PDB file of C-alpha atoms in Angstrom:
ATOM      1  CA  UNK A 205       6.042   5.978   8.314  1.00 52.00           C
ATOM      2  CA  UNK A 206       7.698   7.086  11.724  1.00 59.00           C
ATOM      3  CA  UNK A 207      11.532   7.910  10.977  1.00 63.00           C
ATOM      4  CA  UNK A 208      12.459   4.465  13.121  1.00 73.00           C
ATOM      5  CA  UNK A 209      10.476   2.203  11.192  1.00 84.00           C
ATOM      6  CA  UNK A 210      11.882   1.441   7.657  1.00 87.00           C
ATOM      7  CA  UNK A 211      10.112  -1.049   4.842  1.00 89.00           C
ATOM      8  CA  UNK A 212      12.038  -3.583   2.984  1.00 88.00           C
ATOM      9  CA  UNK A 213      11.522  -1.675  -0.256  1.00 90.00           C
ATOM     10  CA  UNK A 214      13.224   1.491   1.393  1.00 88.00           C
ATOM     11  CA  UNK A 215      16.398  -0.833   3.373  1.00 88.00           C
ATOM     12  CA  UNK A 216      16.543  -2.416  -0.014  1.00 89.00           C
ATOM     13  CA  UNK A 217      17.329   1.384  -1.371  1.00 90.00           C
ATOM     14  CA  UNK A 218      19.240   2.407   1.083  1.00 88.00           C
ATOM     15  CA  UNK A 219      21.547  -0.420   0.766  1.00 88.00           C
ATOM     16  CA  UNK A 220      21.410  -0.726  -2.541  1.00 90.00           C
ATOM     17  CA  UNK A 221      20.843  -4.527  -2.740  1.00 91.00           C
ATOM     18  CA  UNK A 222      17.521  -6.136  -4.065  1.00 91.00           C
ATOM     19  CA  UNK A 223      14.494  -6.998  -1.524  1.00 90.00           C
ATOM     20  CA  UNK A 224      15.259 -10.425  -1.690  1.00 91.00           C
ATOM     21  CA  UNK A 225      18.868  -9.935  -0.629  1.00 89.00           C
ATOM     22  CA  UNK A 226      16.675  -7.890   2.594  1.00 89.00           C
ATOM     23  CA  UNK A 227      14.432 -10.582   2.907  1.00 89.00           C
ATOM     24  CA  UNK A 228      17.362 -13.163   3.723  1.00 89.00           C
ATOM     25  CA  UNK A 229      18.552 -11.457   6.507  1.00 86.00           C
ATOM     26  CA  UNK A 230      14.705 -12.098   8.182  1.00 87.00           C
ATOM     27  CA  UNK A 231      15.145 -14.704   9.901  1.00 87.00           C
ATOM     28  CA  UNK A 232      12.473 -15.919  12.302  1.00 88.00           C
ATOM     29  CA  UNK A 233      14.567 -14.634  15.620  1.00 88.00           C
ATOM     30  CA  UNK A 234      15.196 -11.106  13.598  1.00 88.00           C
ATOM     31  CA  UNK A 235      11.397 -11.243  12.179  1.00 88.00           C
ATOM     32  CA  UNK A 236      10.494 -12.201  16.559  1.00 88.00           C
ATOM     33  CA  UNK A 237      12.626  -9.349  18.014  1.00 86.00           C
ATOM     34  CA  UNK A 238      12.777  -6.635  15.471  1.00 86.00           C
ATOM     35  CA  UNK A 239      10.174  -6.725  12.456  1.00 88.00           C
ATOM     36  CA  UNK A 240       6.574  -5.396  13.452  1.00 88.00           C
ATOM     37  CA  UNK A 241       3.070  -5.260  11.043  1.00 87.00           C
ATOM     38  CA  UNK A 242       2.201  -1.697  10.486  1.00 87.00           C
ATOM     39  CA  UNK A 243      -1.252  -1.195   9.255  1.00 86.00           C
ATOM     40  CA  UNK A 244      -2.011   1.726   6.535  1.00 82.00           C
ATOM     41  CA  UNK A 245      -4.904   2.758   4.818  1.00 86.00           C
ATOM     42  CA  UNK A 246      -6.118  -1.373   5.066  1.00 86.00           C
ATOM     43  CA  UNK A 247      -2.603  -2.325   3.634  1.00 87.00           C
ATOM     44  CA  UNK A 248      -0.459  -4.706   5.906  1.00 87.00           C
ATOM     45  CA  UNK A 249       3.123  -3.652   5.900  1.00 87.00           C
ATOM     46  CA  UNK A 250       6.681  -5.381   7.363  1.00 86.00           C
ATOM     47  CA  UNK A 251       8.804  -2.591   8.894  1.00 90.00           C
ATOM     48  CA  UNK A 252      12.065  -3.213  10.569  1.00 89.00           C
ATOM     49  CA  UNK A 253      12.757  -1.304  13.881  1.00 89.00           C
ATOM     50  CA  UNK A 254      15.459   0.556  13.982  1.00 88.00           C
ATOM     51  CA  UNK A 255      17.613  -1.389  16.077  1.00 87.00           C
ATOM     52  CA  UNK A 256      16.746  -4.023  13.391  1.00 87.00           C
ATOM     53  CA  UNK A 257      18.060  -1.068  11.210  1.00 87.00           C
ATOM     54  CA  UNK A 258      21.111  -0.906  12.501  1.00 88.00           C
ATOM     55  CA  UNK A 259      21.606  -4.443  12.403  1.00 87.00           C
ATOM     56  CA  UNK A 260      21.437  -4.967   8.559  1.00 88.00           C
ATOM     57  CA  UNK A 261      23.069  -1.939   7.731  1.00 87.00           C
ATOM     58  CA  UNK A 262      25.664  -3.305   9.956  1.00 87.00           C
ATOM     59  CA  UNK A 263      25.841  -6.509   7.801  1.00 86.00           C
ATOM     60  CA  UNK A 264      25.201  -4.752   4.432  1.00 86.00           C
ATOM     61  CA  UNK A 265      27.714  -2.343   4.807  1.00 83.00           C
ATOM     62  CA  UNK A 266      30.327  -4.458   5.728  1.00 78.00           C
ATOM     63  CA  UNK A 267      29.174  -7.031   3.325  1.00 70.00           C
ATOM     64  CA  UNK A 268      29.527  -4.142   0.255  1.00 66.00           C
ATOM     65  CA  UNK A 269      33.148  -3.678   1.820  1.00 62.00           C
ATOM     66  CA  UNK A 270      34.330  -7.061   1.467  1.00 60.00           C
ATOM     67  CA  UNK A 271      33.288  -6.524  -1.746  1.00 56.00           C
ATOM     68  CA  UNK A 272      35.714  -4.013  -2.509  1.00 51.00           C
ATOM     69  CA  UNK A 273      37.978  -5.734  -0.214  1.00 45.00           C
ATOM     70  CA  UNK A 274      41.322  -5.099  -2.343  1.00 42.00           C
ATOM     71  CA  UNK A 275      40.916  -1.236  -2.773  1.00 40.00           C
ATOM     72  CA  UNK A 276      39.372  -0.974   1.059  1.00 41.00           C
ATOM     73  CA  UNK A 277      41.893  -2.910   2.659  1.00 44.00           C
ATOM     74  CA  UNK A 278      44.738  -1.420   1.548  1.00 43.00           C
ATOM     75  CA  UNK A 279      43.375   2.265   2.587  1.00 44.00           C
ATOM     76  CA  UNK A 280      42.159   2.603   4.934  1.00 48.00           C
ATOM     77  CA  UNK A 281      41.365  -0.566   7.448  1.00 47.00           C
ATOM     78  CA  UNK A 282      39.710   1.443  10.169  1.00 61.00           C
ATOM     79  CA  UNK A 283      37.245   2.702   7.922  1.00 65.00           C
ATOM     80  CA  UNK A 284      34.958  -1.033   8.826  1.00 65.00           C
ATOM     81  CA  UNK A 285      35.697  -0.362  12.220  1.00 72.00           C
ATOM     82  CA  UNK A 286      34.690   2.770  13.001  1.00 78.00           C
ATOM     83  CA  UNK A 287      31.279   2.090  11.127  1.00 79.00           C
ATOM     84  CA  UNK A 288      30.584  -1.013  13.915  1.00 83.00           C
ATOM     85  CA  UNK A 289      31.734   1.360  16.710  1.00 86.00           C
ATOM     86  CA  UNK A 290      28.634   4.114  15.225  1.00 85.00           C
ATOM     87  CA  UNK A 291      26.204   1.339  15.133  1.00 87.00           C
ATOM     88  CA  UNK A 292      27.297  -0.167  18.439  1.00 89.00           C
ATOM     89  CA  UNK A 293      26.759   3.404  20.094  1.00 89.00           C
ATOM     90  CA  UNK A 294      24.069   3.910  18.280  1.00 89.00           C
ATOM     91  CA  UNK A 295      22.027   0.661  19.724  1.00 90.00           C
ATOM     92  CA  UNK A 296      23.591   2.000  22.922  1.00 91.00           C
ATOM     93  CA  UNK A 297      21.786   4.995  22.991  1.00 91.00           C
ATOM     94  CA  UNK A 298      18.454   3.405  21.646  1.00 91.00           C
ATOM     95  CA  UNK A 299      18.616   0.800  24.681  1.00 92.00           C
ATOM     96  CA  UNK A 300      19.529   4.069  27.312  1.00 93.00           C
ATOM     97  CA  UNK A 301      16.282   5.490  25.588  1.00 92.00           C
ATOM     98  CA  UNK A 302      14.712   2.476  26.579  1.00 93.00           C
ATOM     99  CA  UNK A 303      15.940   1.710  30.033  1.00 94.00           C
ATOM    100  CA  UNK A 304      15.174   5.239  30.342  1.00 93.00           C
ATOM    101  CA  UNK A 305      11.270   4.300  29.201  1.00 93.00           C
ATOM    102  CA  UNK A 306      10.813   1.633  31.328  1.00 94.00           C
ATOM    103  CA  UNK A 307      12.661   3.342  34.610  1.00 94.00           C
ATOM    104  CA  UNK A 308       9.905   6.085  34.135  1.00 93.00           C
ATOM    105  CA  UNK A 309       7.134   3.310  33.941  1.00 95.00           C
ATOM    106  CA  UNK A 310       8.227   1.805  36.952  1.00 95.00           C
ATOM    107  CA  UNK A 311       8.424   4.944  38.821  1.00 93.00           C
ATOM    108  CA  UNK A 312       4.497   5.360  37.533  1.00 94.00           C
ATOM    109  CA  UNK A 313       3.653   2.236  38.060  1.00 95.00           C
ATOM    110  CA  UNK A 314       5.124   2.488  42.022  1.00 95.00           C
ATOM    111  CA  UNK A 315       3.201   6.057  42.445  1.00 94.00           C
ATOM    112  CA  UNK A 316      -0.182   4.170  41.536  1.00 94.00           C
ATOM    113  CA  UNK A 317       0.703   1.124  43.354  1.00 94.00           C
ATOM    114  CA  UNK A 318       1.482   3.369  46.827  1.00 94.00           C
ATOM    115  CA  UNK A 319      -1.857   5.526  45.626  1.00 94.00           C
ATOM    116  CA  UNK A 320      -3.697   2.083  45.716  1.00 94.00           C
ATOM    117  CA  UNK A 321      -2.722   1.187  48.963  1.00 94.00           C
ATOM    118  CA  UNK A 322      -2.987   4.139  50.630  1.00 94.00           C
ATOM    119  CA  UNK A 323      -6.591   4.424  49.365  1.00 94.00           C
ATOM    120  CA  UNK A 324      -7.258   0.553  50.358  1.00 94.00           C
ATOM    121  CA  UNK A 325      -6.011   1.617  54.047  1.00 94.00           C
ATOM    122  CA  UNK A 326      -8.507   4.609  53.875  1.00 94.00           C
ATOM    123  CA  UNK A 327     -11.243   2.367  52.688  1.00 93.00           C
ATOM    124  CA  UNK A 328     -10.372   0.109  55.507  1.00 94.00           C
ATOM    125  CA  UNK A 329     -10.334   2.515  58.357  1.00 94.00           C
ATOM    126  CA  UNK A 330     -13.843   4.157  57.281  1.00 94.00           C
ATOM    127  CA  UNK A 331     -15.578   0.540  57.088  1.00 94.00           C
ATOM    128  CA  UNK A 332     -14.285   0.198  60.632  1.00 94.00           C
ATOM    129  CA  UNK A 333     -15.833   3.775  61.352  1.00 93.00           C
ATOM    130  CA  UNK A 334     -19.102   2.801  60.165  1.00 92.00           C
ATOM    131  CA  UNK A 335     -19.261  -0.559  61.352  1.00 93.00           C
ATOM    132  CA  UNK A 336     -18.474   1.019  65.007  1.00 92.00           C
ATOM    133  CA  UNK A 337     -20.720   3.559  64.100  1.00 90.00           C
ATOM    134  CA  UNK A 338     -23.344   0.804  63.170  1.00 90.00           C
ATOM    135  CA  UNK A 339     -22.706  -1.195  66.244  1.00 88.00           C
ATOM    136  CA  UNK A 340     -23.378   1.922  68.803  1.00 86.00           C
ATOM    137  CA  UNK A 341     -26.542   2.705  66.793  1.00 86.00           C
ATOM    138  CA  UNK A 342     -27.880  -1.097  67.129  1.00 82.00           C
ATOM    139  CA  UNK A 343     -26.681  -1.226  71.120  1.00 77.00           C
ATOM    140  CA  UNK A 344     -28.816   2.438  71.154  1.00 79.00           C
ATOM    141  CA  UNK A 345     -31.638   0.843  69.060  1.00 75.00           C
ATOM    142  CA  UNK A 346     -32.195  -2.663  70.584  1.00 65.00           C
ATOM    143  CA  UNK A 347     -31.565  -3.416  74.290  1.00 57.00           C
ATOM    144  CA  UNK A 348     -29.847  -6.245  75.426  1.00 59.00           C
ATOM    145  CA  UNK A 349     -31.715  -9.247  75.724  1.00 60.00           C
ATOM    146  CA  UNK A 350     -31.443  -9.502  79.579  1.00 62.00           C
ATOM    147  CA  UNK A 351     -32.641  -5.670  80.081  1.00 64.00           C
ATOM    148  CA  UNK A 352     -35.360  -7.096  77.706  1.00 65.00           C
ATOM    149  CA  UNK A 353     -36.169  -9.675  79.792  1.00 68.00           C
ATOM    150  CA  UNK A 354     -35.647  -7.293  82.978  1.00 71.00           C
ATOM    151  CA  UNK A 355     -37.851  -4.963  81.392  1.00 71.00           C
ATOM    152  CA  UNK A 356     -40.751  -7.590  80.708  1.00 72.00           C
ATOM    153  CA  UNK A 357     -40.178  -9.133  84.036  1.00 77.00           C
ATOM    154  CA  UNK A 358     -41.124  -5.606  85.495  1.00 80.00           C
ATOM    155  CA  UNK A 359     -43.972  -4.783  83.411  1.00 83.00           C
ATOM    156  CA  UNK A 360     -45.671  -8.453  83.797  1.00 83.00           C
ATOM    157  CA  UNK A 361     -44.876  -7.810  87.651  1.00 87.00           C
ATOM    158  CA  UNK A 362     -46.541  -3.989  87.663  1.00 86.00           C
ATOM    159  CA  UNK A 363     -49.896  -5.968  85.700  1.00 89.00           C
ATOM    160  CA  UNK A 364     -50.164  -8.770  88.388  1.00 88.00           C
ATOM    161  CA  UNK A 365     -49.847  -5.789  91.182  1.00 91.00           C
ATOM    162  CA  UNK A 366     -51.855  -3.450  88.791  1.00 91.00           C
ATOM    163  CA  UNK A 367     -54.555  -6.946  89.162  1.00 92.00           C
ATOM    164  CA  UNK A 368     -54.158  -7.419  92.910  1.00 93.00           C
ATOM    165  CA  UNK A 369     -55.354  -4.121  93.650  1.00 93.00           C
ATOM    166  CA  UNK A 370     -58.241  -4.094  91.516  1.00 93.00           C
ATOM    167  CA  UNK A 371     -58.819  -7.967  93.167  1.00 93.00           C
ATOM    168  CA  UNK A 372     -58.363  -6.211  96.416  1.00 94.00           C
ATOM    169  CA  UNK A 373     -60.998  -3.335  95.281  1.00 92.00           C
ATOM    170  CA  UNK A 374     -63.154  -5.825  94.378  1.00 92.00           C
ATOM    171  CA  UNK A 375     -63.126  -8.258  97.518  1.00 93.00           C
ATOM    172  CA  UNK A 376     -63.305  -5.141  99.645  1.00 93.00           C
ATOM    173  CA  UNK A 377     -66.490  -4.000  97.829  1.00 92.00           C
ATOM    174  CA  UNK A 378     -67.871  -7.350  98.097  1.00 93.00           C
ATOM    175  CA  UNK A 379     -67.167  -7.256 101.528  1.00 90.00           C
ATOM    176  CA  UNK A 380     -69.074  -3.646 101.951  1.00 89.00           C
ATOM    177  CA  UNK A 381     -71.694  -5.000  99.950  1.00 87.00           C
ATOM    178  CA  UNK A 382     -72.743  -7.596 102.323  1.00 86.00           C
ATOM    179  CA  UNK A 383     -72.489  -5.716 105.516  1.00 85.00           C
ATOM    180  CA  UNK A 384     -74.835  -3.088 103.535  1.00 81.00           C
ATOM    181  CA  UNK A 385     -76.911  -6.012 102.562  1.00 78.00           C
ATOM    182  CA  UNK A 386     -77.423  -7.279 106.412  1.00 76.00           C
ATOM    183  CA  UNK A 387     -78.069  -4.283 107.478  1.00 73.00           C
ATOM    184  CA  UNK A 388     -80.622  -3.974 104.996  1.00 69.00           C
ATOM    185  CA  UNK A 389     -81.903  -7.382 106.358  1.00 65.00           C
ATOM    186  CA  UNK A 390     -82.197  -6.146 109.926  1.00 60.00           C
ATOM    187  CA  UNK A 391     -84.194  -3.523 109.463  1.00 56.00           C
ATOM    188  CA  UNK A 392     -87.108  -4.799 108.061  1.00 57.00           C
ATOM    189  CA  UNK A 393     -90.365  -4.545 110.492  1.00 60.00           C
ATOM    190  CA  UNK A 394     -91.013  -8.540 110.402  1.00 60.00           C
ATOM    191  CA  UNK A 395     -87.493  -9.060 111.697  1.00 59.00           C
ATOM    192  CA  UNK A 396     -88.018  -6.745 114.822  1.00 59.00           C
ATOM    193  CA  UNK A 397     -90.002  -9.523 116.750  1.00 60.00           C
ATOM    194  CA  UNK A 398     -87.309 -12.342 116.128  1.00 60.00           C
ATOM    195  CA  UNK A 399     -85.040 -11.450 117.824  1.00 53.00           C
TER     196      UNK A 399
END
């Protein structure tokens, strides 16, 4: 068992008072605040904290005093008093241990906090990156659907001026073809006489 954590069987010793007489003193708020289950080798096991300690050695021992009350009191009457003020310090200096505990979780618990945000804002600023990055690459990759339809206009313009020519060609050597064609015509020996 850890040196804070005490059984009932060993307060029960220590105090010199039966378990049952230990027991009492667990009520549900003192079970609730300062009795925890241990677990051992498959065994279940009530152990008192040590503030819990502190508590019933608190009551014990002053308890045991009252009942020696006639020789006690006529002592030394400080003797009670002094006990209360070493179990008052001594919860003091538990709870320092664990405000101490809990300031050093909070201090953590602010590092990974300010470690989470920091890496959130550098997470942020590279999506932006990228999705800049992303944006120039698609403006590089597809043009704009007006220099699309500039660029179509222009090539459907070049094929109708591409076809005009070649119409051109053709009506041209049409044109020679006929000439060719009457001049073939004239000079045939029947049509010397018409004339």
């Amino acid at each position: 068992m850890s040196e804070d954590l005490k059984t009932i069987k060993e307060l029960a010793d220590e105090f010199n008072v039966s378990k049952q007489a230990v027991r009492k003193r667990l009520t549900e708020e003192f079970r609730a605040n300062h009795v925890e289950t241990v677990t051992s080798n498959g065994v279940k096991t009530l152990v008192v904290t040590y503030t819990g300690y502190m508590l019933l050695k608190q009551h014990f021992t002053t308890s045991n005093a009252t009942g020696n009350d006639k020789v006690t009191d006529t002592s030394n009457p400080t003797t009670g008093d002094l006990s209360v003020v070493k179990i008052l310090e001594q919860q003091l200096f538990v709870k320092d241990k664990q405000l101490e505990n809990k300031d050093s979780q909070i201090s953590q618990m602010q590092n990974l906090l300010d470690q989470q945000q920091r890496l959130a804002l550098q997470d942020k600023k590279l999506l932006e990156e990228y999705k800049a990055e992303n944006d120039s690459l698609k403006a590089l990759k597809m043009p704009s659907q007006e220099t699309e339809f500039k660029h179509l206009d222009n090539q459907y313009k070049d094929e109708v001026n591409a076809l005009k020519e070649k119409l051109e060609n053709l009506q041209e050597q049409i044109k020679d073809q006929k000439r060719i064609e009457e001049q073939e015509k004239q000079r045939k020996w029947w049509g010397l006489w018409r004339k």
